[in-house]
Backbone as a ProteinNet text record, in pm:
[ID]
protein_1_A
[PRIMARY]
MIGEYTMNWYLVYAKPRGEQRAQANLEAQGLEVYLPQIERDKMLRGKKQKVEEALFPGYLFVRFDPSQFAVARVKNTRGVAGMVQFGAHMPVVPSAVVLSIMQQLDDLNEIPEVTNDFTAGDKVIVTEGPFAHLNAVFQESSGENRCFILLEMMGKQQRLEVEQAKLAKQGD
[TERTIARY]
9311.5	9306.6	9177.2	9082.6	8954.6	8931.5	8859.9	8818.7	8923.3	8951.3	9035	9173.6	9229.4	9365.2	9376.8	9269.5	9276.2	9210.6	9166.9	9109.1	9223.6	9214.6	9317.1	9251.7	9331.5	9285.8	9318.9	9223.1	9241.4	9199.6	9248.7	9217.5	9110.6	9005.7	8893.4	8891.9	8864.3	8845.8	8698.8	8654.9	8512.9	8486.3	8360.5	8319.4	8340.9	8349.9	8375	8278.9	8335.5	8261.8	8169.8	8208.5	8123.5	8179.2	8278.8	8340.9	8240.3	8155.8	8060.1	7956.3	7910.5	7811.8	7873.8	7995.3	8063	8083.3	8125.4	8146.4	8016.9	7908.9	7780.7	7733.4	7745.9	7697.6	7785.8	7916	8004.3	7979	7960.8	7931.4	7797.1	7700.9	7569.4	7580.4	7687.8	7711.2	7791.4	7819.5	7891.2	8042	8093.9	8238.8	8292.5	8417.3	8485.2	8546.3	8513	8557.1	8623.2	8733.1	8799.3	8817.7	8756.4	8769.3	8840.5	8973.5	9045.9	9002.1	8963	8919.4	8996.4	9013.4	9083.6	8995.6	8997.1	8917.6	9003.9	8948.1	9023.2	8929	8986.9	8908.6	8892.1	8770.8	8742.5	8648.4	8665.2	8576.9	8451.4	8337.1	8208.7	8116.1	8069	7981.8	8041.9	8173	8240	8272.4	8242.9	8271.3	8363.8	8454.5	8545.9	8473.2	8466.7	8398.6	8486.4	8469.6	8542.4	8465.4	8536.8	8476.5	8566.6	8505.9	8582.9	8596.5	8720.7	8747.6	8826.7	8813.6	8889.1	9038.3	9116.5	9261.3	9317.8	9262	9300.2	9174.3	9146	9020.1	8999.5	8882.3	8845.8	8883.6	8954.7	9001	8951.5	8921.8	8879.5	8954.6	8971.6	9028.6	8912.9	8913.7	8809.5	8878.7	8830.3	8889.9	8793.6	8842.2	8760.1	8848	8788.3	8855.2	8797.4	8875.8	8823.8	8774.4	8820.8	8772	8634.5	8595	8466.2	8364.7	8415.3	8328.2	8373.5	8286.4	8322.6	8370.9	8485.2	8541.6	8444.1	8372.3	8275.2	8167.4	8129.2	8029.1	8083.4	8211.2	8272.5	8274.1	8321.2	8331.6	8196.5	8089.8	7956.9	7875.1	7936.3	7867.3	7845.7	7725.9	7697.7	7798.9	7856.1	7955.7	8097.9	8116.8	8250.3	8277.6	8394	8434.1	8514.3	8587.1	8665.5	8763.1	8843.2	8947.7	9081.1	9173.5	9308.7	9372.7	9415.1	9472.6	9592.2	9683.1	9795.1	9777.2	9718.5	9680.2	9567.7	9587	9485.2	9512.7	9624.2	9665.3	9608.7	9541.3	9490.4	9589.6	9667.3	9766	9698.7	9756.3	9709.6	9776.1	9697.3	9752.5	9781.7	9908.3	9940	9858.5	9811	9733.5	9811.1	9942.9	10026.1	10014.7	10000.8	9987	9853.7	9746.4	9613.4	9609.7	9664.1	9666.9	9751.2	9860.2	9945	9869.9	9795.2	9714.9	9610.9	9544	9443.8	9506.5	9622.7	9690	9733.7	9790.8	9837.4	9721.6	9608.4	9492	9436.5	9437.8	9394.9	9484.9	9617.6	9712.7	9691.8	9665	9643.4	9520	9415.5	9292.1	9305	9410	9430.4	9508.1	9558.3	9632	9534.7	9561.4	9468.1	9466.1	9348.9	9333.6	9365.2	9442.9	9479.1	9364.8	9323.5	9218	9281.9	9221.7	9275	9214.5	9289	9240	9320.1	9388.4	9464.3	9386.9	9399.9	9343.2	9455	9437.3	9539.6	9579	9710	9761.4	9795.9	9755.7	9789.8	9940.6	9989.6	10131.6	10148.7	10239.9	10262.6	10410.3	10439.2	10577.7	10593	10704.8	10732.5	10783.1	10722.1	10755.7	10852.9	10866.7	10953.7	11026.3	11132.1	11202.8	11313.8	11370.2	11485.2	11453	11326.4	11288.1	11225.3	11247.5	11189.5	11226.9	11131.8	11145	11147.3	11124.4	11120.6	10976.5	10961.1	10828.8	10792.1	10663.7	10614.8	10473.5	10421.9	10284.3	10211.4	10097.3	10017	9953.8	9963.5	9901.1	9773.1	9785.2	9667.4	9695.9	9589.7	9602.6	9631	9714.6	9751	9707.8	9635.6	9592.6	9579.7	9576.6	9555.2	9670.8	9644.2	9737.3	9862.5	9861.6	9976.3	9927.7	10023.5	9985.9	10106.6	10079	10183.7	10201	10328.4	10360.3	10461.3	10469.9	10574.4	10673.7	10798	10902.7	11005.1	11040.4	11139.8	11279.1	11348.1	11484.7	11569.6	11686	11782.6	11718.6	11634.7	11573.3	11459.9	11421	11312.2	11210.9	11088.3	10987.6	10988.8	11006.9	11010.6	10882.1	10822.2	10699.6	10739.3	10693.4	10724.9	10597.8	10603.1	10492.5	10538.2	10459.4	10494.8	10372.4	10398.6	10288.6	10225	10093.8	10021.4	10046.1	10070	10092.8	10221.3	10308.8	10435.9	10427.9	10305.2	10285.3	10205.4	10229.9	10148.9	10127.6	10010.7	9986.5	10080.3	10131	10216	10130.7	10186.1	10112.6	10040.4	10035.7	9970.9	10065.8
14832.5	14687	14636.7	14608.9	14559.5	14421.2	14339.2	14207.5	14100.4	14030.5	13909.7	13933.7	14054	14080	14094.9	14128.9	14145.7	14029.1	13928.9	13810	13728.1	13699.1	13619.7	13511.6	13411.1	13303.7	13340.9	13315.4	13337.9	13211.4	13197.6	13078.8	13112.5	13030.6	13046.6	12925.3	12945.5	12827.8	12815	12690.1	12659.4	12621.3	12627.3	12577.2	12426.3	12364.9	12220	12140.8	12056.3	11972.4	12054.4	12177.3	12265.4	12301	12224.9	12259	12260.4	12156	12148.4	12260.5	12289.2	12396.6	12530.2	12554.6	12679.5	12687.7	12576.7	12574.8	12608	12541.8	12563.8	12708.2	12762.7	12899	13005.2	12980	13073.9	13070.4	12949.2	12936.1	13000.3	12992.5	13053.7	13205.9	13262.5	13406.7	13441.2	13339.5	13362.1	13357	13307.9	13300.5	13166.8	13169.5	13045.4	12985.8	12860.6	12794.1	12662.5	12631.3	12502.7	12435.1	12318	12235.5	12107.7	12101.8	11981.1	11861.6	11753.9	11633.2	11513.5	11416.4	11294.2	11175.7	11075.7	10955.7	10857.3	10801.4	10702.3	10597.2	10485.9	10377.7	10404.6	10382.6	10405.3	10295.3	10252.1	10151.5	10221.3	10187.4	10241.1	10124.8	10119.6	10011.2	9874.3	9862	9733.8	9698.5	9787	9759.6	9867.2	9823.5	9916.1	9984.6	10118.5	10194.5	10310.7	10351.8	10467.7	10593.7	10689.1	10816.6	10929.7	11042.7	11160.9	11247.7	11286.8	11372.8	11493.6	11602	11722.8	11694.8	11736.7	11720.4	11805.8	11925.3	12015.2	12039.3	11950.9	11962.4	12103.1	12156.4	12287.2	12404.9	12380.3	12491.2	12479.9	12594.9	12604.4	12720.3	12711.8	12822.2	12897	13029.2	13111.5	13217.4	13231.3	13327	13443.9	13561.9	13681.9	13806.1	13918.6	14048.2	14125.7	14145.8	14214.9	14357.3	14418.6	14553.8	14549.3	14431.7	14416.6	14337.1	14256.1	14170.6	14184.1	14228.3	14258.3	14134.1	14149.8	14041.4	14003.2	14101.1	14074	13976.6	13983.9	13890.4	13748.2	13733.3	13599.8	13549.9	13633.8	13594.8	13562.1	13628.1	13607.5	13500.9	13429.9	13323.4	13204.3	13143.7	13025.6	12916.2	12860	12754.9	12805.9	12936.2	12996.2	13045.2	13008.3	13056.3	13185.5	13200.6	13322.1	13307.2	13410	13411	13390.3	13325.5	13314.7	13452.5	13508.5	13642.5	13646.6	13738.2	13767.4	13912.3	13932	14066.3	14112.1	14226.6	14277.1	14232.8	14162.8	14122.5	13985.3	13981.2	13854.9	13808.4	13703	13660.1	13601.1	13632.1	13577.8	13442.4	13343.3	13212.1	13217.7	13199.7	13206.9	13106	13150.9	13062.8	12936.5	12948.3	12832.1	12724.1	12765.3	12668.3	12594.8	12669.2	12607.7	12515.6	12561.1	12478.1	12352.8	12365.1	12249.2	12146	12191.8	12100.1	12031	12108	12049.4	11941.3	11971.6	11877.9	11752.4	11769.9	11654.2	11564.5	11622.5	11540.7	11469.7	11536.8	11471.2	11352.3	11372	11263.6	11148.9	11182	11079.4	10996.4	11060.6	10989.3	10901.9	10923.8	10843.5	10715.4	10696.8	10575.1	10458.9	10357.3	10244.9	10168.2	10127.6	10050.3	9903.8	9844	9704.1	9618.1	9523.1	9433.9	9323.3	9292.1	9189.6	9055.6	8981.6	8849.2	8741.2	8780.3	8684.9	8653.5	8530.4	8493.2	8436.2	8440.1	8391.1	8248.5	8226.7	8093.9	8073.8	8166.7	8154.3	8159	8073.7	8077.1	8183.1	8277.2	8388.1	8397.9	8476.3	8504.5	8656	8705.4	8848.6	8880.1	8978.8	9007.8	9123.8	9210.7	9328.2	9353.7	9433.2	9476.7	9382.5	9403.8	9324.8	9176.9	9143.3	9003.3	8940.2	9002.5	8952	8806	8729.1	8587.1	8494.7	8547.8	8461.9	8421.8	8299.2	8246.9	8292.3	8311.4	8355.6	8303.1	8325.5	8288.7	8416.8	8442.2	8560.5	8543.8	8648.4	8643.5	8725.1	8858.9	8945.1	9082	9152.6	9291.2	9376.5	9478.5	9562.8	9707.2	9734.8	9871.3	9890.7	10015.3	10046.6	9996.7	9896	9841.1	9776.9	9742.9	9675.9	9550.7	9460.1	9335.3	9275	9176.4	9101.6	8967.1	8927.9	8796.1	8729.7	8597.3	8521.8	8478.7	8520.8	8493.2	8400.9	8294.4	8198.4	8255.7	8288.6	8341.9	8282.1	8231.1	8174	8069.6	7987	7878	7919.8	8045.1	8094.6	8168.4	8172	8252.2	8392.5	8490.8	8630.5	8699.3	8774.4	8847.4	8983.9	9013.1	9139.5	9208	9339.6	9415.8	9465.7	9437.2	9474.6	9531.7	9592.5	9639.1	9518.7	9513.3	9401.4	9390.3	9502.8	9503.3	9429.8	9406.2	9338.2	9188.8	9135.8	8992.7	8931.2	8803	8725.1	8588.4	8529.4	8393.5	8299.1	8201.5	8101	8020.7	7996.2	7919.5	8008.2	8142.5	8234.6	8266.5
9568.7	9559.2	9621.8	9542.2	9590.8	9533.7	9609.5	9557.8	9575	9464.8	9467.5	9526.6	9504.9	9549.2	9700.3	9767.3	9912.2	9986	9910.9	9973.9	10033.9	10161.3	10229.2	10313.6	10345	10433.1	10576.6	10665.4	10808.5	10881.2	11002.4	11081.4	11184.9	11184.8	11277.2	11368.6	11495.7	11580.1	11616.2	11610.3	11629.7	11774.3	11809.6	11940.6	11942.2	12060.9	12067.6	11979.1	11896.4	11800.5	11710.2	11685.2	11606.3	11470	11422.4	11294.5	11179.4	11171.3	11060.3	11068.3	11188.3	11205.3	11164.9	11211	11175.5	11024	10963.6	10818.9	10744.2	10779.7	10711.6	10728.1	10847.4	10871.8	10805.8	10799.5	10730	10579.4	10525.6	10382.3	10347.8	10439.9	10416.7	10404.1	10457.8	10446.4	10321	10239.6	10114.2	10125.1	10236.5	10254	10203.7	10159.2	10119.5	10246.2	10273.5	10396.1	10359.2	10427.1	10405.7	10540.9	10554.2	10674.4	10632.4	10651.3	10610.8	10694.6	10625.2	10694.2	10641.7	10728.5	10693.1	10730.6	10646.5	10672.3	10750	10855.8	10933.8	10987.9	11026.4	11084.5	11233.2	11282.3	11423.7	11471	11593.5	11650.9	11703.2	11643.1	11686.8	11718.1	11841.5	11886.9	11856.3	11877.5	11859.3	11715.6	11620.8	11480	11424.3	11337.1	11273.2	11157.4	11163	11058.6	11015.2	10890.9	10839.9	10878.1	10935.4	10972.3	10923.6	10893.2	10857.1	10980.5	11008.5	11123.5	11077.3	11150.8	11118.6	11134.6	11036.2	11043.5	11156.6	11172.4	11281.5	11364.5	11461.4	11536	11593.3	11564.1	11615.9	11527.1	11417.5	11333.7	11190	11129.7	10989.2	10925.1	10795.7	10719.7	10653	10663.1	10601.6	10515.8	10392.6	10299.3	10280.3	10316	10298.7	10304.3	10271	10274.7	10392.9	10499.5	10617.9	10590.2	10481.8	10450.7	10383.1	10333.2	10265.5	10348.7	10442	10522.8	10667.5	10754	10893	10968.1	11032.3	11112.7	11223.8	11276.6	11383.6	11336.1	11208.1	11154.7	11156.3	11126	11129.6	11273.5	11364.6	11505.4	11567.9	11521.6	11579	11507.1	11416.2	11343.3	11435.9	11428.5	11511.9	11481.5	11588	11574.7	11584	11565.9	11571.4	11712.9	11766.3	11898.5	11886.2	11776.1	11756.1	11641.5	11623.4	11521.3	11591.3	11523.1	11576.5	11560.6	11673.1	11674.4	11767.5	11738	11826.1	11867.3	11983.9	12024.9	11934.5	11869	11777.1	11632.9	11613.2	11477.5	11440.2	11325.6	11270.2	11164.1	11192.5	11092.6	10968.5	10853.1	10725.7	10706	10666.7	10632	10482.3	10442.7	10299.7	10218.1	10102.3	10013.9	9980.7	9968.3	9935.8	10043.5	10168.5	10278.2	10266.7	10243.7	10231.5	10110.1	9997.4	9876.1	9896.5	9971.1	9999.9	10084	10183.1	10265.5	10178.5	10092.6	10002.5	9914.2	9856.6	9766.3	9841	9959.1	10035.3	10075.8	10112.7	10148	10025.3	9908.9	9785	9754.2	9767.8	9742	9839.5	9964.9	10066.8	10035.6	9986.4	9953.7	9830	9749.6	9629.7	9657.1	9779.2	9812.5	9810.6	9729.2	9723.3	9854.6	9892.7	10015.2	9986.6	10074	10057.1	10108.7	10028.3	10074.4	10156.3	10267	10355.9	10318	10238.6	10203.2	10274.5	10382.2	10462.1	10589.9	10636.5	10766	10851.1	10981.6	11074	11037.4	11030.3	10998.7	10852	10764.5	10621.9	10603.2	10514.3	10478.8	10370.7	10396.6	10304.8	10270.8	10168.9	10132.3	10124.8	10175.8	10171.4	10030.8	9965.1	9825.4	9807.5	9908.1	9895.7	10026.4	10017.7	10136.3	10177.4	10296.3	10340.4	10363.3	10379.6	10402.7	10278.6	10161.8	10037	10015.1	9965.3	9930.4	10051.9	10172	10290.5	10319.4	10367.5	10403.1	10543.8	10564.8	10695.4	10715.4	10836	10868.7	10908.3	10842.1	10872.1	11009.4	11092.8	11225.6	11231	11210.6	11221.7	11162.4	11127.1	11082.6	11204.9	11185.5	11299.3	11280.3	11177	11150.9	11002.2	10964.2	10823.8	10737.8	10656.3	10557.7	10617.5	10745.4	10808.2	10879.9	10906.1	10972.4	11043.1	11126.8	11194.6	11126.3	11111	11056.4	11148	11139.3	11208.1	11101.5	11119	11021.6	11085.4	11016.8	11067.2	11043.6	11154	11144.2	11254.3	11217.4	11311.9	11401.9	11344.8	11418.5	11510.7	11506.4	11591.1	11504.8	11553.2	11484.7	11545.2	11459	11501.6	11455.4	11545.4	11509.9	11454	11332.4	11266.6	11219.5	11215.2	11157.5	11021.1	10917.6	10780.6	10708.8	10594	10509.1	10442.3	10445.7	10386.8	10236.7	10172.2	10027.6	9990.5	10087.4	10060.7	10086.3	10096.5	10119.2	10005.5	9983.2	9888.6	9950.8	9923.5	9972.6	9900.3	9973.5	9908.4	9812.5	9693.8	9594.2	9495.7	9520.5	9424.2	9311.5
[MASK]
++++++++++++++++++++++++++++++++++++++++++++++++++++++++++++++++++++++++++++++++++++++++++++++++++++++++++++++++++++++++++++++++++++++++++++++++++++++++++++++++++++++++++++

C-alpha cells in the first residue's frame, strides 16, 4: 500500500501564534495542510473589524504518509512545535473528521449577515417566535446578528435579546 492509501491526517501543534508560518512552511515541503479558521468580529483600535482566527488555536491538520515523508521533517519545520502524540504513538485523525470540520465551516460561512438598519429608539415589530406580532423599541446591537429590544409586557417594558432577523421596522 503506497501513496494515497497510506496518506493520513495527523495533528501538529504550532509555536505560539505560529499557525500561518507552520502552514506555509509545511505546504512549501509539498504537504497537504488544513488550518481551520473562523471569521469573527473583534475590537481593534476601538473599531469593530472582521478577523480570521484559528478555530483550534495552535493546531493544524497535516496529511502525509510517515513511511514516505519523515516525521522528523514535519517536527523540525519552522513554526511547528511538535506532533500530537501519545507516548510514541501518533494518532491518525480520521478523514471523515477533517472533512466534517471543512463542511461545517463552509456552511457557517454561507450564513447571510444581517444588515443593521435599526437605530436606538426605532419602533419595531417582532416577526417570528413566541413574541411574534408584538411591538417593541430597538435598543442596541448585542453582537453578531442579535440585539436588545424593549418589549411592552404586563404594563412594563422588558428588555430582551433577540435575533435581528426576527425584527422589522414598524410601517415597513
